PDB file of C-alpha atoms in Angstrom:
ATOM      1  CA  MET A  11     101.372 -37.459  41.911  1.00  0.00           C
ATOM      2  CA  HIS A  12      97.542 -38.124  42.002  1.00  0.00           C
ATOM      3  CA  LYS A  13      96.883 -35.224  39.459  1.00  0.00           C
ATOM      4  CA  ALA A  14      99.759 -36.267  37.290  1.00  0.00           C
ATOM      5  CA  PHE A  15      98.429 -39.759  37.177  1.00  0.00           C
ATOM      6  CA  LEU A  16      94.958 -38.609  36.192  1.00  0.00           C
ATOM      7  CA  TYR A  17      96.389 -36.274  33.598  1.00  0.00           C
ATOM      8  CA  GLY A  18      98.341 -39.192  32.170  1.00  0.00           C
ATOM      9  CA  VAL A  19      95.274 -41.418  31.994  1.00  0.00           C
ATOM     10  CA  TYR A  20      93.290 -38.540  30.309  1.00  0.00           C
ATOM     11  CA  LEU A  21      96.125 -38.103  27.684  1.00  0.00           C
ATOM     12  CA  PHE A  22      96.225 -41.877  27.148  1.00  0.00           C
ATOM     13  CA  CYS A  23      92.534 -42.011  26.588  1.00  0.00           C
ATOM     14  CA  MET A  24      92.480 -39.077  24.225  1.00  0.00           C
ATOM     15  CA  LEU A  25      95.250 -40.605  22.126  1.00  0.00           C
ATOM     16  CA  LEU A  26      93.357 -43.913  22.121  1.00  0.00           C
ATOM     17  CA  VAL A  27      90.192 -42.132  20.914  1.00  0.00           C
ATOM     18  CA  LEU A  28      92.098 -40.159  18.252  1.00  0.00           C
ATOM     19  CA  THR A  29      93.935 -43.128  16.901  1.00  0.00           C
ATOM     20  CA  ALA A  30      90.818 -45.288  17.019  1.00  0.00           C
ATOM     21  CA  CYS A  31      89.255 -43.007  14.437  1.00  0.00           C
ATOM     22  CA  GLY A  32      92.108 -44.129  12.183  1.00  0.00           C
ATOM     23  CA  GLN A  33      91.787 -41.355   9.685  1.00  0.00           C
ATOM     24  CA  THR A  34      94.120 -38.553   9.018  1.00  0.00           C
ATOM     25  CA  LYS A  35      92.944 -35.076   8.000  1.00  0.00           C
ATOM     26  CA  GLU A  36      94.199 -35.821   4.487  1.00  0.00           C
ATOM     27  CA  GLU A  37      92.097 -38.998   4.241  1.00  0.00           C
ATOM     28  CA  MET A  38      89.074 -37.191   5.476  1.00  0.00           C
ATOM     29  CA  ASN A  39      89.547 -34.449   2.931  1.00  0.00           C
ATOM     30  CA  ILE A  40      89.860 -37.122   0.122  1.00  0.00           C
ATOM     31  CA  LYS A  41      86.532 -38.681   1.187  1.00  0.00           C
ATOM     32  CA  PHE A  42      84.884 -35.323   1.527  1.00  0.00           C
ATOM     33  CA  ASN A  43      85.978 -34.389  -2.002  1.00  0.00           C
ATOM     34  CA  GLN A  44      84.741 -37.653  -3.473  1.00  0.00           C
ATOM     35  CA  ILE A  45      81.307 -37.014  -2.028  1.00  0.00           C
ATOM     36  CA  LYS A  46      81.435 -33.448  -3.263  1.00  0.00           C
ATOM     37  CA  ASN A  47      82.306 -34.631  -6.793  1.00  0.00           C
ATOM     38  CA  LEU A  48      79.594 -37.269  -6.679  1.00  0.00           C
ATOM     39  CA  HIS A  49      76.988 -34.647  -5.692  1.00  0.00           C
ATOM     40  CA  LYS A  50      77.970 -32.493  -8.646  1.00  0.00           C
ATOM     41  CA  LYS A  51      77.108 -35.465 -11.002  1.00  0.00           C
ATOM     42  CA  ILE A  52      73.533 -35.708  -9.699  1.00  0.00           C
ATOM     43  CA  GLN A  53      71.075 -34.272 -12.284  1.00  0.00           C
ATOM     44  CA  HIS A  54      68.931 -31.546 -10.871  1.00  0.00           C
ATOM     45  CA  TYR A  55      65.812 -30.094 -12.512  1.00  0.00           C
ATOM     46  CA  PRO A  56      64.484 -26.567 -12.275  1.00  0.00           C
ATOM     47  CA  SER A  57      61.455 -28.104 -10.464  1.00  0.00           C
ATOM     48  CA  GLU A  58      61.734 -31.018  -8.031  1.00  0.00           C
ATOM     49  CA  PRO A  59      58.318 -31.553  -6.474  1.00  0.00           C
ATOM     50  CA  ILE A  60      57.921 -33.839  -3.488  1.00  0.00           C
ATOM     51  CA  TYR A  61      54.407 -35.214  -2.851  1.00  0.00           C
ATOM     52  CA  THR A  62      53.431 -36.241   0.676  1.00  0.00           C
ATOM     53  CA  ILE A  63      50.539 -37.889   2.277  1.00  0.00           C
ATOM     54  CA  GLU A  64      49.451 -36.941   5.786  1.00  0.00           C
ATOM     55  CA  ALA A  65      46.841 -38.738   7.839  1.00  0.00           C
ATOM     56  CA  ASN A  66      45.192 -37.799  11.199  1.00  0.00           C
ATOM     57  CA  GLN A  67      42.771 -40.189  12.704  1.00  0.00           C
ATOM     58  CA  SER A  68      40.973 -41.190  15.878  1.00  0.00           C
ATOM     59  CA  GLY A  69      38.772 -44.112  16.711  1.00  0.00           C
ATOM     60  CA  CYS A  70      39.693 -46.357  13.757  1.00  0.00           C
ATOM     61  CA  PHE A  71      42.697 -48.148  12.169  1.00  0.00           C
ATOM     62  CA  TYR A  72      43.716 -47.585   8.614  1.00  0.00           C
ATOM     63  CA  GLU A  73      45.910 -48.450   5.612  1.00  0.00           C
ATOM     64  CA  LEU A  74      46.963 -45.959   2.862  1.00  0.00           C
ATOM     65  CA  TYR A  75      47.765 -47.120  -0.589  1.00  0.00           C
ATOM     66  CA  VAL A  76      49.243 -44.948  -3.364  1.00  0.00           C
ATOM     67  CA  ASN A  77      48.946 -46.527  -6.851  1.00  0.00           C
ATOM     68  CA  ASP A  78      48.207 -49.925  -5.231  1.00  0.00           C
ATOM     69  CA  ILE A  79      51.371 -49.739  -3.067  1.00  0.00           C
ATOM     70  CA  LEU A  80      50.808 -49.849   0.707  1.00  0.00           C
ATOM     71  CA  PHE A  81      52.541 -46.789   2.017  1.00  0.00           C
ATOM     72  CA  PHE A  82      51.371 -46.655   5.674  1.00  0.00           C
ATOM     73  CA  LYS A  83      49.302 -48.710   8.125  1.00  0.00           C
ATOM     74  CA  HIS A  84      48.185 -48.045  11.614  1.00  0.00           C
ATOM     75  CA  PHE A  85      46.844 -50.890  13.896  1.00  0.00           C
ATOM     76  CA  GLU A  86      47.919 -49.832  17.311  1.00  0.00           C
ATOM     77  CA  GLN A  87      45.757 -48.716  20.179  1.00  0.00           C
ATOM     78  CA  THR A  88      47.434 -45.318  20.626  1.00  0.00           C
ATOM     79  CA  GLY A  89      44.548 -42.942  20.351  1.00  0.00           C
ATOM     80  CA  LEU A  90      45.195 -39.880  18.110  1.00  0.00           C
ATOM     81  CA  LEU A  91      47.881 -40.425  15.498  1.00  0.00           C
ATOM     82  CA  GLY A  92      49.238 -38.171  12.815  1.00  0.00           C
ATOM     83  CA  HIS A  93      52.044 -38.742  10.289  1.00  0.00           C
ATOM     84  CA  THR A  94      53.445 -37.364   7.074  1.00  0.00           C
ATOM     85  CA  ILE A  95      55.318 -39.473   4.437  1.00  0.00           C
ATOM     86  CA  SER A  96      56.808 -38.821   1.025  1.00  0.00           C
ATOM     87  CA  ILE A  97      54.989 -40.756  -1.746  1.00  0.00           C
ATOM     88  CA  ASN A  98      57.192 -40.016  -4.698  1.00  0.00           C
ATOM     89  CA  ASP A  99      58.410 -43.602  -4.814  1.00  0.00           C
ATOM     90  CA  ALA A 100      54.979 -44.646  -6.038  1.00  0.00           C
ATOM     91  CA  ILE A 101      54.684 -41.962  -8.680  1.00  0.00           C
ATOM     92  CA  LEU A 102      56.170 -43.297 -11.938  1.00  0.00           C
ATOM     93  CA  ARG A 103      55.290 -40.314 -14.166  1.00  0.00           C
ATOM     94  CA  SER A 104      53.211 -37.200 -14.394  1.00  0.00           C
ATOM     95  CA  GLY A 105      49.502 -37.721 -14.493  1.00  0.00           C
ATOM     96  CA  LYS A 106      46.627 -39.150 -12.540  1.00  0.00           C
ATOM     97  CA  GLN A 107      47.550 -40.829  -9.284  1.00  0.00           C
ATOM     98  CA  GLU A 108      45.291 -43.051  -7.146  1.00  0.00           C
ATOM     99  CA  VAL A 109      44.993 -43.094  -3.407  1.00  0.00           C
ATOM    100  CA  THR A 110      42.991 -45.718  -1.508  1.00  0.00           C
ATOM    101  CA  VAL A 111      42.135 -45.368   2.180  1.00  0.00           C
ATOM    102  CA  LYS A 112      40.983 -48.552   3.974  1.00  0.00           C
ATOM    103  CA  LEU A 113      39.417 -47.990   7.403  1.00  0.00           C
ATOM    104  CA  TYR A 114      38.889 -50.649  10.087  1.00  0.00           C
ATOM    105  CA  PRO A 115      37.048 -50.513  13.441  1.00  0.00           C
ATOM    106  CA  LEU A 116      39.108 -50.692  16.758  1.00  0.00           C
ATOM    107  CA  GLY A 117      38.257 -54.319  17.455  1.00  0.00           C
ATOM    108  CA  GLN A 118      39.081 -55.464  21.013  1.00  0.00           C
ATOM    109  CA  THR A 119      40.234 -52.612  23.253  1.00  0.00           C
ATOM    110  CA  GLU A 120      41.095 -52.722  26.900  1.00  0.00           C
ATOM    111  CA  VAL A 121      37.557 -51.651  27.753  1.00  0.00           C
ATOM    112  CA  GLU A 122      35.303 -53.269  25.095  1.00  0.00           C
ATOM    113  CA  ARG A 123      35.015 -54.621  21.578  1.00  0.00           C
ATOM    114  CA  PHE A 124      34.247 -52.526  18.637  1.00  0.00           C
ATOM    115  CA  ASP A 125      33.304 -54.489  15.458  1.00  0.00           C
ATOM    116  CA  THR A 126      31.874 -51.495  13.728  1.00  0.00           C
ATOM    117  CA  PHE A 127      32.850 -47.796  13.675  1.00  0.00           C
ATOM    118  CA  THR A 128      31.557 -45.591  16.479  1.00  0.00           C
ATOM    119  CA  LYS A 129      30.319 -42.036  16.050  1.00  0.00           C
ATOM    120  CA  ASN A 130      33.767 -40.799  17.135  1.00  0.00           C
ATOM    121  CA  ALA A 131      35.718 -42.469  14.319  1.00  0.00           C
ATOM    122  CA  ARG A 132      37.279 -39.954  12.077  1.00  0.00           C
ATOM    123  CA  ILE A 133      40.150 -39.526   9.569  1.00  0.00           C
ATOM    124  CA  GLU A 134      41.615 -36.674   7.516  1.00  0.00           C
ATOM    125  CA  VAL A 135      43.987 -37.561   4.678  1.00  0.00           C
ATOM    126  CA  LYS A 136      45.883 -34.809   2.828  1.00  0.00           C
ATOM    127  CA  ILE A 137      48.098 -34.893  -0.263  1.00  0.00           C
ATOM    128  CA  GLU A 138      50.452 -31.939  -0.311  1.00  0.00           C
ATOM    129  CA  LYS A 139      53.303 -30.934  -2.559  1.00  0.00           C
ATOM    130  CA  TYR A 140      56.390 -28.842  -2.066  1.00  0.00           C
ATOM    131  CA  ASP A 141      59.262 -28.152  -4.409  1.00  0.00           C
ATOM    132  CA  ILE A 142      62.776 -28.503  -3.041  1.00  0.00           C
ATOM    133  CA  GLN A 143      64.030 -25.989  -5.688  1.00  0.00           C
ATOM    134  CA  VAL A 144      61.416 -23.359  -4.957  1.00  0.00           C
ATOM    135  CA  GLU A 145      61.164 -21.620  -1.635  1.00  0.00           C
ATOM    136  CA  ASP A 146      57.697 -21.364   0.066  1.00  0.00           C
ATOM    137  CA  SER A 147      56.069 -23.683  -2.538  1.00  0.00           C
ATOM    138  CA  ASP A 148      53.887 -25.654  -0.119  1.00  0.00           C
ATOM    139  CA  GLU A 149      50.583 -26.499  -1.779  1.00  0.00           C
ATOM    140  CA  LYS A 150      47.550 -28.613  -0.679  1.00  0.00           C
ATOM    141  CA  VAL A 151      46.716 -30.895  -3.531  1.00  0.00           C
ATOM    142  CA  VAL A 152      43.663 -32.754  -2.263  1.00  0.00           C
ATOM    143  CA  THR A 153      42.011 -33.614   1.137  1.00  0.00           C
ATOM    144  CA  LEU A 154      39.740 -36.490   2.144  1.00  0.00           C
ATOM    145  CA  LYS A 155      37.902 -35.802   5.338  1.00  0.00           C
ATOM    146  CA  ILE A 156      35.598 -38.164   7.266  1.00  0.00           C
ATOM    147  CA  PRO A 157      34.522 -36.261  10.301  1.00  0.00           C
ATOM    148  CA  GLU A 158      33.094 -37.667  13.460  1.00  0.00           C
ATOM    149  CA  ALA A 159      29.350 -37.586  13.883  1.00  0.00           C
ATOM    150  CA  SER A 160      29.205 -34.357  15.955  1.00  0.00           C
ATOM    151  CA  ALA A 161      31.105 -32.331  13.274  1.00  0.00           C
ATOM    152  CA  ARG A 162      29.421 -33.847  10.244  1.00  0.00           C
ATOM    153  CA  SER A 163      27.227 -32.064   7.772  1.00  0.00           C
ATOM    154  CA  LYS A 164      24.628 -33.805   5.618  1.00  0.00           C
ATOM    155  CA  ASN A 165      26.954 -34.269   2.683  1.00  0.00           C
ATOM    156  CA  ASP A 166      29.831 -35.777   4.617  1.00  0.00           C
ATOM    157  CA  ILE A 167      30.737 -39.514   4.568  1.00  0.00           C
ATOM    158  CA  LYS A 168      29.076 -41.402   7.359  1.00  0.00           C
ATOM    159  CA  ILE A 169      30.879 -44.513   8.590  1.00  0.00           C
ATOM    160  CA  GLU A 170      29.478 -45.298  12.026  1.00  0.00           C
ATOM    161  CA  GLY A 171      27.842 -48.687  12.276  1.00  0.00           C
ATOM    162  CA  LEU A 172      29.913 -50.063   9.321  1.00  0.00           C
ATOM    163  CA  PRO A 173      32.307 -52.933   9.856  1.00  0.00           C
ATOM    164  CA  TYR A 174      34.741 -51.679   7.085  1.00  0.00           C
ATOM    165  CA  TYR A 175      35.064 -48.665   4.823  1.00  0.00           C
ATOM    166  CA  GLU A 176      37.172 -48.066   1.739  1.00  0.00           C
ATOM    167  CA  HIS A 177      37.523 -44.810  -0.316  1.00  0.00           C
ATOM    168  CA  THR A 178      39.602 -44.200  -3.498  1.00  0.00           C
ATOM    169  CA  PHE A 179      40.327 -40.738  -4.833  1.00  0.00           C
ATOM    170  CA  THR A 180      42.704 -39.404  -7.419  1.00  0.00           C
ATOM    171  CA  PHE A 181      45.052 -36.472  -7.761  1.00  0.00           C
ATOM    172  CA  TYR A 182      47.238 -35.091 -10.564  1.00  0.00           C
ATOM    173  CA  ALA A 183      50.958 -35.079 -10.012  1.00  0.00           C
ATOM    174  CA  GLU A 184      53.612 -33.426 -12.165  1.00  0.00           C
ATOM    175  CA  VAL A 185      57.104 -34.731 -11.778  1.00  0.00           C
ATOM    176  CA  PRO A 186      60.305 -34.179 -13.941  1.00  0.00           C
ATOM    177  CA  TYR A 187      60.871 -37.923 -14.482  1.00  0.00           C
ATOM    178  CA  GLU A 188      59.381 -41.018 -15.968  1.00  0.00           C
ATOM    179  CA  VAL A 189      60.364 -44.497 -14.846  1.00  0.00           C
ATOM    180  CA  THR A 190      59.065 -47.921 -15.893  1.00  0.00           C
ATOM    181  CA  GLY A 191      59.069 -49.364 -12.354  1.00  0.00           C
ATOM    182  CA  TRP A 192      56.455 -52.038 -11.856  1.00  0.00           C
ATOM    183  CA  SER A 193      54.197 -50.713 -14.706  1.00  0.00           C
ATOM    184  CA  GLU A 194      55.193 -53.639 -16.915  1.00  0.00           C
ATOM    185  CA  SER A 195      54.821 -56.316 -14.252  1.00  0.00           C
ATOM    186  CA  GLN A 196      53.021 -59.611 -14.830  1.00  0.00           C
ATOM    187  CA  ASP A 197      50.760 -61.447 -12.499  1.00  0.00           C
ATOM    188  CA  LEU A 198      52.779 -64.748 -12.036  1.00  0.00           C
ATOM    189  CA  THR A 199      49.689 -66.535 -10.580  1.00  0.00           C
ATOM    190  CA  LYS A 200      48.137 -66.400 -14.059  1.00  0.00           C
ATOM    191  CA  LYS A 201      51.113 -67.984 -15.818  1.00  0.00           C
ATOM    192  CA  ASN A 202      50.967 -71.598 -17.104  1.00  0.00           C
ATOM    193  CA  GLY A 203      52.057 -74.120 -14.328  1.00  0.00           C
ATOM    194  CA  SER A 204      51.183 -71.883 -11.440  1.00  0.00           C
ATOM    195  CA  SER A 205      48.983 -73.530  -8.804  1.00  0.00           C
TER     196      SER A 205
END
């Protein structure tokens, strides 16, 4: 009796779960076919490059801007941090693109306060490209490297002792699209009647 009762509860729960989904196999096939048909309508190009920005830092906080759009900021006391993010949303057309890196000292930590960069502050920012239509198409486009003092040569950027550092560099992107986006925006603070 005990096993029969548990078996009954199990069957009841399974029926409840299956009916809770509320979709028959036919309904699921209809939705799947709709998605498949929608996917067929998406225009694809022979080349579909994706540009990414990657940053690895230690001993500083930073913000990354691509064509004046803030793409990433890091202001947490976590030690070493690395990340990679796609930046195609900021690329309106093929041509020269601008990247700005803004660096900030650590400020108040659990141990002491840093109002300027220490000799251990460093960052490496890389722009890379890969093509989703072409296998093994990874390519480094440009790298900005600000090494810590112990790894620096005489031509490297020196930031220790500074209260802030900003560096802008450019790279060339080739994309199969052109969009207006914000390129025709107006500064509303300069319009008549703005205070």
